[in-house]
C-alpha atoms as one frame of an Amber mdcrd trajectory, in Angstrom:
protein
  -0.093  -0.141  -0.121   2.830   2.401   0.988   4.581   1.515  -2.372   1.398
   2.431  -4.264   1.145   5.725  -2.471   4.774   6.379  -3.192   4.136   5.437
  -6.977   1.057   8.011  -7.201   3.182  10.730  -5.465   5.937  10.132  -7.922
   3.554  10.596 -10.817   2.164  13.786  -9.539   5.765  15.087  -9.026   6.564
  14.227 -12.785   3.330  15.716 -14.026   3.992  18.991 -12.101   7.531  18.993
 -13.553   6.193  18.501 -17.070   3.656  21.373 -16.628   6.589  23.699 -15.578
   8.589  22.739 -18.465   5.880  23.381 -20.751   4.450  26.442 -19.285   7.766
  27.997 -18.118   8.993  29.027 -21.635   5.410  30.198 -22.555   5.313  32.583
 -19.603   8.719  33.870 -20.413   7.697  34.513 -23.997   4.577  36.345 -22.687
   6.654  38.516 -20.404   9.095  39.287 -23.154   6.105  39.988 -25.676   4.712
  42.468 -23.037   8.086  44.138 -22.650   8.529  44.548 -26.462   5.056  45.903
 -26.622   5.898  48.464 -24.052   9.116  49.421 -25.686   7.325  50.111 -28.942
   4.706  52.043 -27.291   7.466  54.268 -25.685   9.154  54.831 -29.275   5.868
  55.452 -30.987   4.881  58.221 -28.330   8.321  59.577 -28.146   8.390  58.911
 -24.392  11.697  59.449 -22.613  12.161  56.428 -20.461  13.518  52.862 -20.888
  11.543  49.582 -19.962  13.310  46.438 -18.851  12.697  43.410 -16.786  12.615
  44.443 -13.035  11.972  42.853  -9.683   8.265  43.723 -10.205   7.669  43.434
 -14.024   7.641  39.627 -14.077   5.154  39.180 -11.201   1.819  37.963 -11.791
  -0.852  40.580 -12.107  -2.195  39.792  -8.567   1.324  40.357  -7.124   1.678
  43.624  -9.034  -1.522  44.969  -7.550  -0.345  43.906  -3.986   2.706  46.408
  -4.611   0.013  49.276  -4.565  -2.490  49.988  -1.952  -3.431  53.793  -1.868
  -7.012  54.791  -1.708  -8.400  56.079  -4.974 -10.534  58.858  -3.196  -7.356
  59.949  -1.206  -7.748  63.599  -2.334 -11.405  63.786  -0.964 -10.350  61.942
   2.239  -7.333  64.257   2.688  -9.562  67.297   2.630 -11.998  65.872   5.123
  -9.361  64.707   7.499  -6.814  67.605   7.457  -7.197  69.411  10.689  -6.106
  72.644   9.249  -6.616  74.872   6.132  -4.080  74.528   3.510  -0.834  76.348
   4.867   0.221  79.241   2.541   2.848  77.881   0.208   4.130  81.036  -1.639
   4.986  81.048  -5.217   8.726  80.519  -5.334  10.672  83.221  -7.261  14.248
  82.541  -8.147  14.103  78.935  -6.915  16.985  76.707  -8.205  16.296  74.874
 -11.487  16.875  71.529  -9.684  16.210  70.439  -6.220  17.132  66.961  -4.758
  16.746  66.297  -0.976  19.077  63.261  -1.377  21.980  65.782  -1.741  21.562
  69.236  -0.247  25.103  70.706   0.062  26.425  66.979   0.476  23.731  65.863
   2.899  20.998  63.423   2.265  17.547  64.074   3.976  15.999  60.994   2.452
  16.073  57.492   4.088  17.240  54.475   1.997  14.805  52.781  -0.302  12.695
  50.046   1.338  10.523  47.115   0.082   6.929  46.812   0.942   6.803  43.334
  -0.473   3.631  41.402  -1.006   1.607  43.674   0.913  -0.646  46.868  -0.122
   1.118  49.088   2.353   2.521  51.756   0.026   0.535  54.327   2.134   2.488
  53.328   5.177   5.964  53.413   3.459   5.278  56.805   1.818   4.119  58.438
   5.099   6.850  56.920   7.123   9.440  58.155   4.705   8.066  61.609   4.706
   8.388  61.615   8.706  11.910  60.188   8.345  12.864  63.068   6.112  11.259
  65.683   8.388  13.250  64.193  11.319  16.444  64.301   9.312  15.832  67.794
   8.248  15.407  68.942  11.830  18.401  67.169  13.204  20.813  68.241  10.506
  21.166  65.132   8.488  21.093  62.278  11.211  19.612  59.220   9.566  16.531
  57.379  11.045  14.774  54.275  10.326  11.117  54.078  11.594   8.490  51.288
  11.840   6.065  51.091   8.927   4.630  47.921  10.576   3.061  50.312  13.530
   1.033  51.995  10.834  -0.137  48.713   9.308  -0.983  47.010  12.385  -1.825
  49.695  14.992  -3.050  52.892  13.298  -6.406  51.829  11.804  -5.342  53.656
   8.631  -5.257  50.404   6.717  -3.787  46.953   6.129  -2.059  44.750   3.383
  -5.228  45.365   1.476  -4.672  48.968   1.156  -4.953  52.127   3.339  -5.106
  55.927   3.573  -2.135  58.301   3.596  -4.354  60.979   5.205  -5.452  58.779
   8.024  -1.853  57.643   8.600  -0.661  61.202   8.731  -3.137  61.992  11.483
  -1.821  59.050  13.340   1.782  60.109  12.970   0.773  63.635  14.083  -1.301
  62.535  17.130   0.597  59.193  18.150   3.812  58.979  16.311   5.990  56.078
  15.013   8.846  54.324  17.046  12.053  52.785  15.582  12.079  50.129  13.177
  13.665  47.824  15.779  10.483  48.161  17.931   8.287  46.344  15.338  10.213
  44.944  12.230   8.290  44.998   8.994   6.813  41.577   8.203   4.703  42.428
   5.045   1.714  41.121   6.787  -1.293  42.476   8.829   0.263  41.225  12.122
  -0.745  42.107  15.514  -0.308  45.404  17.178   0.600  43.459  20.548   3.501
  42.156  18.908   5.250  45.621  19.010   7.849  46.387  21.648   6.180  47.181
  25.179   5.265  50.869  25.713   6.261  52.066  22.303   3.839  54.958  22.464
   6.384  56.548  24.992   9.164  56.931  22.424   7.587  57.917  19.020   8.490
  60.375  16.275   5.675  62.832  15.242   5.031  65.563  12.681   3.769  69.001
  13.738   0.889  68.595  11.399   0.128  68.461   7.776  -1.875  69.944   4.888
  -2.561  69.625   1.260  -0.226  71.389  -1.336  -3.255  73.171  -2.930  -6.904
  73.891  -2.122  -7.781  73.677  -5.906  -6.569  71.225  -8.500  -2.883  70.515
  -8.049  -0.368  71.814 -10.447   3.391  70.969 -11.063   4.337  74.259  -9.468
   2.229  73.441  -6.428   4.302  70.281  -5.925   7.586  72.123  -6.745   6.909
  75.102  -4.312   5.920  72.634  -1.598   9.052  70.716  -1.974  11.089  73.746
  -1.902   9.384  75.265   1.231   8.833  72.108   3.463  10.928  69.089   2.123
  10.007  65.802   0.599   6.309  65.386   0.216   3.793  62.376   0.116   1.903
  61.995  -3.119  -0.418  59.583  -4.707  -0.646  58.555  -8.565  -2.402  55.998
 -10.731  -0.434  53.020 -11.841  -0.897  51.128 -15.098   0.674  47.991 -16.746
   3.684  49.694 -18.195   4.955  51.238 -14.807   6.272  48.165 -13.238   8.694
  47.793 -16.234  10.307  51.131 -15.670  14.006  51.058 -15.445  15.247  54.635
 -16.184  14.511  58.026 -17.739  11.434  60.186 -17.309   8.219  58.132 -17.119
   5.097  59.123 -18.633   2.250  56.725 -19.456   2.361  54.864 -22.748   0.287
  51.754 -22.708  -1.693  49.259 -20.483  -4.762  48.961 -18.152  -5.067  50.476
 -14.811  -3.709  48.446 -11.781  -4.501  50.760  -8.925  -3.659  53.779  -6.819
  -0.116  54.151  -5.437   1.555  56.418  -2.691   5.068  57.453  -2.986   7.651
  60.126  -1.739   8.563  63.122  -3.970  12.035  64.068  -3.117  13.081  66.616
  -5.758  12.488  68.077  -9.252  14.494  68.885 -12.208  13.312  71.683 -14.601
  15.772  70.567 -17.415  14.188  67.122 -17.488  10.712  68.752 -16.674  10.313
  65.947 -14.052   9.873  65.130 -10.493  12.352  62.838  -8.600  10.493  60.240
  -6.649  11.204  57.452  -4.145   9.226  54.163  -4.461   8.738  51.325  -1.842
   9.475  48.390  -4.298  13.108  47.877  -3.375  16.224  48.711  -5.314  15.732
  45.960  -7.954  13.115  48.138  -9.692  13.671  51.581 -11.459  16.681  53.617
 -10.728  17.937  51.926  -7.574  14.342  52.181  -6.286  13.708  55.753  -7.694
  12.081  57.078 -10.662  11.488  60.309 -12.514   8.131  61.311 -13.822   7.155
  64.051 -16.106   5.479  67.221 -15.029   2.914  66.624 -17.538   1.725  63.430
 -15.778   0.244  65.727 -13.109  -2.547  66.307 -15.562  -1.827  63.404 -17.546
  -3.052  59.632 -17.381  -1.135  59.016 -14.036  -2.682  61.944 -12.308   0.612
  62.264 -10.501   0.048  64.130  -7.138  -3.652  64.037  -7.341  -3.428  64.049
  -3.494  -0.365  65.531  -1.885   0.377  65.691   1.752   2.919  68.339   2.962
   4.401  67.777   6.350   4.862  70.812   8.675   8.072  69.770  10.370   9.143
  67.359  13.156   7.328  67.852  16.447  10.455  66.646  18.509   8.409  65.095
  21.131   9.858  62.042  22.575   7.614  62.902  25.502   4.249  63.807  24.098
   3.016  65.712  27.017   2.011  69.117  26.321   4.196  70.494  29.152   6.776
  72.793  27.788  10.387  71.572  27.519  12.396  73.444  30.467  15.394  72.971
  28.272  14.514  73.909  24.686  16.950  73.079  21.896  19.036  75.849  20.687
  17.837  78.129  18.035  19.292  78.405  14.665  18.559  79.948  11.339  19.575
  79.311   7.746  18.725  80.642   4.310  17.571  78.887   1.227  20.213  80.922
  -0.738  22.796  83.533   0.019  21.914  85.967  -2.726  20.969  86.742  -6.316
  22.038  88.848  -9.314  19.556  91.128 -11.323  19.916  92.776 -14.647  19.814
  96.537 -14.770  16.050  96.500 -15.436  15.377  95.165 -11.778  12.726  92.677
 -10.898  11.436  90.749  -7.950  12.719  87.893  -6.022  12.374  85.903  -2.718
  14.360  83.777  -0.339  13.363  81.637   2.608  14.400  81.687   6.199  14.359
  78.273   7.957  14.103  77.841  11.549  15.382  74.975  13.805  15.097  74.394
  17.581  13.253  77.026  19.659  13.410  79.842  17.086  10.550  82.383  16.805
   9.491  83.391  13.351   7.121  86.062  14.458   9.959  88.058  16.066  11.905
  88.197  12.738  12.141  91.449  10.927  13.886  91.891   7.334  15.796  95.135
   6.681  17.253  96.457   3.489  20.479  98.556   3.531  19.413 100.748   0.611
  16.249 102.210  -0.756  16.489 100.582  -4.278  16.178  97.148  -2.717  12.731
  97.142  -1.236  11.136  94.430   0.869   7.523  94.043  -0.263   6.259  91.333
   2.082   6.905  88.340   4.426   5.006  85.281   4.668   5.360  82.960   7.732
   4.929  79.172   7.572   5.125  76.441  10.149   8.894  76.371  10.339  10.074
  78.865   7.674   9.697  82.406   6.538   9.750  83.718   3.098  10.907  87.275
   2.251   9.603  88.804  -0.869  11.670  91.932  -2.364  11.848  94.150  -5.467
  14.808  95.680  -7.173  14.453  98.925  -8.739  15.926  99.736 -12.315  19.442
 100.702 -12.275  20.602 103.871 -14.373  24.119 104.040 -13.064  27.092 101.779
 -12.011  26.752  98.205 -10.959  25.625  98.083  -7.394  25.137  95.646  -4.433
  23.190  95.727  -1.233  21.978  93.227   1.387  18.804  92.171   3.242  19.481
  91.318   6.842  17.369  89.024   9.021  17.975  86.719  11.976  21.691  87.798
  11.996  22.192  86.579   8.398  22.741  88.592   5.244  21.154  87.953   1.767
  23.177  89.781  -0.962  21.653  91.350  -4.074  23.796  92.403  -6.927  22.643
  94.545 -10.018  24.333  95.028 -13.190  24.814  98.377 -14.924  22.730  99.196
 -17.900  24.101  98.214 -21.276  23.136 101.590 -22.908  22.456  99.888 -26.087
  26.113  98.970 -26.659  26.954  95.674 -28.102  29.282  93.536 -26.129
């Protein structure tokens, strides 16, 4: 009898192996056909990206969808859950043509790429990454690794079946996230009781959050938010071509809709007309886990950034008690740039003062050293102040002046008129 069972088992194994031998090449051929179809669509539409096999492209359709997980109605939910009106994000005048929070004066304010695995927890990874960046900005570049599993298992914002970045952001604001070591990620729903004991006593929180725009989002809204506040959480629609992205500037070219996805926008590049974005699919996908996406996709098929969550800074509250800290951190200020140069015709500009520690923004006053350099207005945010100024036309020699604020100087240089002479 045992021999008979072994014989049947052997037949089953051989049959399974035969199926794999037959189906395997067929599946590989289908994958290659799909890849070639995407490449042909890229060429036909003049898109600027390269498609190839990635750690996600050859997964089954079901597994690809598990790499997503954002709510499709996130923009509506974000409006309902935000505890405050959209903070003023001024139009940035004279901002740099490129901004990458992975390298600001040699310092990275973005945590390493992670992998959400076979779990629809992109919403947890994007909001955790946004929090990690806010902490790193506040501490001057010190890296930190926070626990996405807390959001999946304890926040009520969602699960491996998907979730809400807005609800998760409220949880990060009100409760916070502990270190990764407190509850290592398992890519499962898991139980909150498996987290380390008393983890609520040692969390990292954000001060608050708001949407990047009260109206339909634009590429400029996203750029301004990035410049003023740091990396931001954004949602997008994902189609069948996206898992095959390897490099370049992504724009939709072909394929059916797979689902909504939450990511972290870490920069922009005006030359490429694209945003720089951190994904949560590991480093075997895209450009070591990152991708660039065209500004045009904000209004395009991907609806990139249809919901954007801007974090207002690190709350710095290892003790969540509202009792004031008797030993506040030392105050320090910094400028977004040290100056600008204008032609003889003059113009307008702006720069931002960033505050860290126990700084007061309301006590700051910007003063100009000359009459031709006029301060027109100032706008206070949660952890920064933007100074707007105007430069009058110049009819004489080249000149220079400064705007002084918070003990720092911003220099404005102006060229002399050309007087119609050719150089």
